[in-house]
Short mmCIF file of N, CA and C and ligand atoms in Angstrom, two decimals:
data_model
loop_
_atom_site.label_atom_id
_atom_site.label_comp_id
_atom_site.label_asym_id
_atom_site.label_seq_id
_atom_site.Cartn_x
_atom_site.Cartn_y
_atom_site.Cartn_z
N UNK G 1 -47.40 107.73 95.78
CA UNK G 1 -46.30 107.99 94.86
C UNK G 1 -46.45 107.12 93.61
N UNK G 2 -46.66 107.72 92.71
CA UNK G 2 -46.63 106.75 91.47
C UNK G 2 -45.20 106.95 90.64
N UNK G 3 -44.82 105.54 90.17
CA UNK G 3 -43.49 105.46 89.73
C UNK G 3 -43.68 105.30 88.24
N UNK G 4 -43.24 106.04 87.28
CA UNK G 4 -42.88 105.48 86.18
C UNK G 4 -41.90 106.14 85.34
N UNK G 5 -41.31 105.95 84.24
CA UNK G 5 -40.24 105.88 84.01
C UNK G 5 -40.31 105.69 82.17
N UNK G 6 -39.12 105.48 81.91
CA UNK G 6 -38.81 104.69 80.86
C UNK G 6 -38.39 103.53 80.52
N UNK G 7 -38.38 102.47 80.07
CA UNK G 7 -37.30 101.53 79.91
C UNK G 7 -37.31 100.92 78.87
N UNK G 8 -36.50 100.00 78.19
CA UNK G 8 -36.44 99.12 76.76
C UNK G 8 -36.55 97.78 76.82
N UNK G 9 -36.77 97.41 76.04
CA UNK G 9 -36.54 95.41 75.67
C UNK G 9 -35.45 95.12 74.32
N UNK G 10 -34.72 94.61 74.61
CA UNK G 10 -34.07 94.19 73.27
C UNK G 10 -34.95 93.38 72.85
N UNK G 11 -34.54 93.15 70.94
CA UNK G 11 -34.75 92.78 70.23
C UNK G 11 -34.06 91.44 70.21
N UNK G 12 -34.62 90.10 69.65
CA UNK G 12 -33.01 89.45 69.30
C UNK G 12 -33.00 89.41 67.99
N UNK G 13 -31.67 88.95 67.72
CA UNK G 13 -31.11 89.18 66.42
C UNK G 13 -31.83 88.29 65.93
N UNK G 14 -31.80 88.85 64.67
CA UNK G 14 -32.23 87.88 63.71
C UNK G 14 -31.56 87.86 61.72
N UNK G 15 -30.83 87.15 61.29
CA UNK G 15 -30.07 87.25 60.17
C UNK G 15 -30.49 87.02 59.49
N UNK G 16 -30.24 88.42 58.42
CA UNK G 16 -30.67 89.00 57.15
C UNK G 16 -30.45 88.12 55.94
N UNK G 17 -31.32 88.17 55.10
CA UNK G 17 -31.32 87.50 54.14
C UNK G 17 -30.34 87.93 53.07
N UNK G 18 -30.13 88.69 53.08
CA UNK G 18 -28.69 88.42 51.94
C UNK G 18 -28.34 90.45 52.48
N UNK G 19 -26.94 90.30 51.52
CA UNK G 19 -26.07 91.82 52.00
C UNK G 19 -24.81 91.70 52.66
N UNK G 20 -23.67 92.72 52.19
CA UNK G 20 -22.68 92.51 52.85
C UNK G 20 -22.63 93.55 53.64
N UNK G 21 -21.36 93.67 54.92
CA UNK G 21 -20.89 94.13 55.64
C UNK G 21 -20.35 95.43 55.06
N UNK G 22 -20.68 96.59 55.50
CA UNK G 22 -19.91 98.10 55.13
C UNK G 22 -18.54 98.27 55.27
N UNK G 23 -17.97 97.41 56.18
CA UNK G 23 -17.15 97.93 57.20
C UNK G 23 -16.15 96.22 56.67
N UNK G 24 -16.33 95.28 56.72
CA UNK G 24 -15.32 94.18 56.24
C UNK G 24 -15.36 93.30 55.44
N UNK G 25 -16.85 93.84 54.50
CA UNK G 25 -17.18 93.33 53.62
C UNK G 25 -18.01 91.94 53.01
N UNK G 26 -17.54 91.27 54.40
CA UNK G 26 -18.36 89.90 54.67
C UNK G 26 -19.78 89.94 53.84
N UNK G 27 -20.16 88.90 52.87
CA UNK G 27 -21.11 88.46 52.65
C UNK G 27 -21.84 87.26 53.26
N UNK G 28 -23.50 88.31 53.25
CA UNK G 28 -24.46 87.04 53.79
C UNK G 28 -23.95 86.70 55.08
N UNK G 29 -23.55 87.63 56.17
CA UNK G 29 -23.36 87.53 57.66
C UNK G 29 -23.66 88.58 58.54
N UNK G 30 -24.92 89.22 58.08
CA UNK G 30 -25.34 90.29 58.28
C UNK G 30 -26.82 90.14 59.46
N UNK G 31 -26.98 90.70 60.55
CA UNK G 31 -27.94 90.76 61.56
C UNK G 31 -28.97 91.68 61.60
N UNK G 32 -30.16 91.42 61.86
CA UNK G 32 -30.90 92.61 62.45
C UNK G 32 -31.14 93.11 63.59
N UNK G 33 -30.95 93.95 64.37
CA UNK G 33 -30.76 93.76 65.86
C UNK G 33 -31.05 94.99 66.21
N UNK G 34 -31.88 95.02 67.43
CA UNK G 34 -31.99 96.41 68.11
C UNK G 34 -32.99 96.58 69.35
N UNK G 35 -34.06 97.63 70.02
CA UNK G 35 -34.11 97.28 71.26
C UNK G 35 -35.33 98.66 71.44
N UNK G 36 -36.60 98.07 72.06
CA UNK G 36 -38.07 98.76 71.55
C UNK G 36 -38.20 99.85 73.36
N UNK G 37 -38.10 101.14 73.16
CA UNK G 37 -38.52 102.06 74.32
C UNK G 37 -40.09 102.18 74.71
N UNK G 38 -40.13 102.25 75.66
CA UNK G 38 -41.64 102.11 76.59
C UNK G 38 -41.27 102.99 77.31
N UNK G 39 -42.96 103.65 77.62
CA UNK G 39 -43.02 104.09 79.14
C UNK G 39 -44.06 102.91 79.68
N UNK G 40 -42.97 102.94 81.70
CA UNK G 40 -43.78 102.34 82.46
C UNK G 40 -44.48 102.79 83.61
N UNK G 41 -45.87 101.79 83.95
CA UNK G 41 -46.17 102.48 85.47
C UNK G 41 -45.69 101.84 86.44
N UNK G 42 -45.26 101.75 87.39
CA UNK G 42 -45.48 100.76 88.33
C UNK G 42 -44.27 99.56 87.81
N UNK G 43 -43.83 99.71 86.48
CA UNK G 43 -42.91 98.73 86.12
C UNK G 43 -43.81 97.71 85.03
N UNK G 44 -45.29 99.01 84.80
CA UNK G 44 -45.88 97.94 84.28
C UNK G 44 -45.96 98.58 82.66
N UNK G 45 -45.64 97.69 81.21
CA UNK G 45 -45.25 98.42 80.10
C UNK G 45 -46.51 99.28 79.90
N UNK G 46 -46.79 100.26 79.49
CA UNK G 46 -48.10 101.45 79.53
C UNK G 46 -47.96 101.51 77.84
N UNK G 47 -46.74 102.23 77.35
CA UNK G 47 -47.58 102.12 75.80
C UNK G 47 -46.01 102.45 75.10
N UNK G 48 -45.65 101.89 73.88
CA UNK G 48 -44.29 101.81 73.34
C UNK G 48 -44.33 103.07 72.75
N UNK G 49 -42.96 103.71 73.05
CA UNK G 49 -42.36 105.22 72.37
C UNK G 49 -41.84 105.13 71.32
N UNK G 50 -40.91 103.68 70.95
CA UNK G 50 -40.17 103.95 69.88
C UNK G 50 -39.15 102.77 70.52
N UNK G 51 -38.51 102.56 68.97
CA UNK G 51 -37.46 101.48 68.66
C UNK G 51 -36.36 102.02 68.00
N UNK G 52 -35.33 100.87 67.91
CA UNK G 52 -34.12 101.67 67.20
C UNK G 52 -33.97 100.10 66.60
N UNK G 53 -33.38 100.08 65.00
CA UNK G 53 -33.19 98.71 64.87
C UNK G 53 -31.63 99.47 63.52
N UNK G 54 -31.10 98.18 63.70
CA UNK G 54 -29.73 98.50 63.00
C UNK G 54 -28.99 97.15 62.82
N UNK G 55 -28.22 97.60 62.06
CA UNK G 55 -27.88 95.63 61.41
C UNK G 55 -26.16 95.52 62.36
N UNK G 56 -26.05 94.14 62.21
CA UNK G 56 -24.74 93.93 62.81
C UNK G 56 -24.36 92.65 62.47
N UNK G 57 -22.64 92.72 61.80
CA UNK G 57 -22.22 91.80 60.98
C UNK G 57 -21.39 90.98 62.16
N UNK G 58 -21.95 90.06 61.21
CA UNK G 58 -21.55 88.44 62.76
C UNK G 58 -20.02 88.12 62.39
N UNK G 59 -19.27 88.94 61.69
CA UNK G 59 -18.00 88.52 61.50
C UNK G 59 -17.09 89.80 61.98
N UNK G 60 -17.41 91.20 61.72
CA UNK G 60 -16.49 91.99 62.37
C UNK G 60 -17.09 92.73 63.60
N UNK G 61 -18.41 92.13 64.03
CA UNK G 61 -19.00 92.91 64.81
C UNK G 61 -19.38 94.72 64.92
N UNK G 62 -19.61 94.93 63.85
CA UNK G 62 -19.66 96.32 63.76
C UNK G 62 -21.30 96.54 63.66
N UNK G 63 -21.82 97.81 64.19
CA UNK G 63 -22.64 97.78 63.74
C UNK G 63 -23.04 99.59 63.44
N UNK G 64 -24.28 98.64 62.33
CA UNK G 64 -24.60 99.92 61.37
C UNK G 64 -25.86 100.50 61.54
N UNK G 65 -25.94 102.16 61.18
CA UNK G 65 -27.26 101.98 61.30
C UNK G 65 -27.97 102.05 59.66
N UNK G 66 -29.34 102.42 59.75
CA UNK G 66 -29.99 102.35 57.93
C UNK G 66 -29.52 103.29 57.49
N UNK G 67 -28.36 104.27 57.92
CA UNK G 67 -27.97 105.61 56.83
C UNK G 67 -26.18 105.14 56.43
N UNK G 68 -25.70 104.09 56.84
CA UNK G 68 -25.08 103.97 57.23
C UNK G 68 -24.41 102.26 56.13
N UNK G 69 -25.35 102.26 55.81
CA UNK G 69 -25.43 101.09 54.93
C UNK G 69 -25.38 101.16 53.64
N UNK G 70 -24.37 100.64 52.77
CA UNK G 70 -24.27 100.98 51.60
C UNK G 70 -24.60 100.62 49.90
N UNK G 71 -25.02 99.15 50.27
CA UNK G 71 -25.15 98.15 49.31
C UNK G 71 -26.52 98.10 49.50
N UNK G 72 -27.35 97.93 48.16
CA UNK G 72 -28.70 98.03 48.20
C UNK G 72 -29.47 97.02 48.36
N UNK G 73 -28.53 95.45 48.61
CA UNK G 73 -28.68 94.39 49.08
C UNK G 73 -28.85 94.49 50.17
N UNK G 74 -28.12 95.14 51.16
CA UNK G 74 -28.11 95.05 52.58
C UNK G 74 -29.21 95.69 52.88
N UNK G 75 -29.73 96.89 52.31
CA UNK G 75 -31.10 98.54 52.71
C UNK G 75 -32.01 97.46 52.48
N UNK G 76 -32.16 96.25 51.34
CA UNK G 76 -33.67 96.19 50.88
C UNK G 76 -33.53 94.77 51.83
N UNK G 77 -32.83 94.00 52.01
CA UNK G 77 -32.99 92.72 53.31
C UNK G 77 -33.16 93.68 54.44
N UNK G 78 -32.35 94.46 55.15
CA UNK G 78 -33.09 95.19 56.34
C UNK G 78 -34.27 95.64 56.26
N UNK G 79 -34.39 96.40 55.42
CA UNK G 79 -36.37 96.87 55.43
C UNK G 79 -37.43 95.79 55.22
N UNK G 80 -37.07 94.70 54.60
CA UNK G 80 -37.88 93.53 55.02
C UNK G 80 -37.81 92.94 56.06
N UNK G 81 -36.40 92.81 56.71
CA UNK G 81 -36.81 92.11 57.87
C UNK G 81 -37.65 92.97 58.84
N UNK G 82 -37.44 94.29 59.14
CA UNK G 82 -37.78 95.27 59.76
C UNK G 82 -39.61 95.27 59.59
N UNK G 83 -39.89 95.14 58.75
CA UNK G 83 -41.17 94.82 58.49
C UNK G 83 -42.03 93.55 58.75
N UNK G 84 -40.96 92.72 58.44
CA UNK G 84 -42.00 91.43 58.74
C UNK G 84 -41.60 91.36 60.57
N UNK G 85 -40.26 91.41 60.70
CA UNK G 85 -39.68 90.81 62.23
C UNK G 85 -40.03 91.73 63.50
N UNK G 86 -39.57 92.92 63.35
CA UNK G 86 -39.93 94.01 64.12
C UNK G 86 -41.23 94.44 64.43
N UNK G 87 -42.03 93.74 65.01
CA UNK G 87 -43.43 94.56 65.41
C UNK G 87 -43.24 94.82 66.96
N UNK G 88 -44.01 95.59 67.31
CA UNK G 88 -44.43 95.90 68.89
C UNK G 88 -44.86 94.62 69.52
N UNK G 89 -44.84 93.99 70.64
CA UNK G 89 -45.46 93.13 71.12
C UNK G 89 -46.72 93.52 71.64
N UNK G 90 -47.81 93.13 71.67
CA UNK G 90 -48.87 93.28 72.79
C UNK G 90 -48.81 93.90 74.27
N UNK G 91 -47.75 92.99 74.95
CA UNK G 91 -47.39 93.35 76.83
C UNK G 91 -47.04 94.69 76.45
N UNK G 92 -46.42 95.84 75.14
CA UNK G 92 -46.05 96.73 75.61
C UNK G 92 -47.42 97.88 75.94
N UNK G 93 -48.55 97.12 75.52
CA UNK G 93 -49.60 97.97 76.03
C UNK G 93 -50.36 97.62 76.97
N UNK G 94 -49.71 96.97 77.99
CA UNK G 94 -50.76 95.99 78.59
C UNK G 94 -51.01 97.61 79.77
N UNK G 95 -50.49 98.65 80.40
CA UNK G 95 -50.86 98.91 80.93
C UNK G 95 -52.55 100.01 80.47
N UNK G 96 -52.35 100.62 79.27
CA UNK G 96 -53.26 101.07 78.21
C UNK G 96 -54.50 100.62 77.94
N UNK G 97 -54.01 99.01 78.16
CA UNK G 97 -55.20 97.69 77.91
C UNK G 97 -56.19 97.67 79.15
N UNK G 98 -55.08 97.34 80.34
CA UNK G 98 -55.35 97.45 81.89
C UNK G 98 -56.32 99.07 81.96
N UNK G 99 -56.04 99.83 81.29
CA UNK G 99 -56.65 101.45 81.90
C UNK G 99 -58.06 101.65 81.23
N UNK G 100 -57.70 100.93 79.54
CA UNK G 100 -59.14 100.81 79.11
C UNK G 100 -60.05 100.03 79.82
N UNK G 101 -59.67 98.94 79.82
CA UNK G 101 -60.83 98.03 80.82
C UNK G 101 -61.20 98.27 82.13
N UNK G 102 -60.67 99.27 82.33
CA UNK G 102 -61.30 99.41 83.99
C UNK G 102 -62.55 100.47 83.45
N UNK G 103 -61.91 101.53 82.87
CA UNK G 103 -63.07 102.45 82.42
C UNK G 103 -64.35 102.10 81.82
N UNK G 104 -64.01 101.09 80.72
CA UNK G 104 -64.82 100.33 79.98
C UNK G 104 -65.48 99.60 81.49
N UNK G 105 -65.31 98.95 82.36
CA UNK G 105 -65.91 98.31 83.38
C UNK G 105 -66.81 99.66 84.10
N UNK G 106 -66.06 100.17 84.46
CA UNK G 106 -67.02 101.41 85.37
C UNK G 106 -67.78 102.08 84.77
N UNK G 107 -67.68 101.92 83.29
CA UNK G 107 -68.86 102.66 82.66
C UNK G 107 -70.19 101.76 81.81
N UNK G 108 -69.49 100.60 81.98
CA UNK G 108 -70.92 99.39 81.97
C UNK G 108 -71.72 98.92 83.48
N UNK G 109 -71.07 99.01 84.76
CA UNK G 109 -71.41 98.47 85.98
C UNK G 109 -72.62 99.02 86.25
N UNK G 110 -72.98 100.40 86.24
CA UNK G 110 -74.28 100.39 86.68
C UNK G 110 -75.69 100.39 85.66
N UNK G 111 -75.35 99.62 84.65
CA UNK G 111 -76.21 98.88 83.99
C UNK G 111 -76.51 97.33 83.84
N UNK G 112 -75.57 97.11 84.73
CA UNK G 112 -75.36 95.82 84.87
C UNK G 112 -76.59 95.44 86.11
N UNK G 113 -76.83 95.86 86.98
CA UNK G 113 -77.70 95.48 88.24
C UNK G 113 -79.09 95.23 87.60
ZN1 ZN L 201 -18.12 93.16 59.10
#
């Protein structure tokens, strides 16, 4: 029986360099925050599907997503952070990594003797 599935990792927050709040206006208390989808085998991460990232203001707790945002302060600090902060980690391909190297192994071994 092979098990796999879907599952996510949050992101942690991390606060935006400048932009106010849509929703209470707060300046410069603005978050980046959100949470990266995988498929797994075995529970083991195989290869990332997709992320969702969206800002959230540390004073009314609301959160927004990028269509959703109104001030062009807030769009152009999210798309930088989103760029520099937000990458994939490595472990989410470790099972991909794990599948190449075996193949890559079984198809060097009998030149190896
Ligand atoms: Zn707010």
């Amino acid at each position: 029986m092979i098990i796999f599935g879907t599952s996510s990792s949050t992101i942690h927050p991390k606060q935006l360099r400048e932009g106010d709040c849509p929703y209470c206006k707060t300046e410069n208390n603005m978050w980046i925050q959100g949470y990266r989808k995988y498929v797994h085998v075995f529970w083991i991460p195989f290869f990332p599907i997709g992320k969702k990232v969206y800002s959230v203001c540390g004073h009314c707790k609301g959160a927004f997503e990028r269509n959703e945002m109104k001030s062009q302060k807030l769009i152009e600090s999210f798309e930088e952070s989103k760029n520099t902060y937000i990458k994939t980690p490595w472990y989410h391909f470790t099972g991909l990594i794990l599948l190449i190297s075996s193949i890559a192994l079984l198809t060097i071994l009998p030149y190896l003797r």
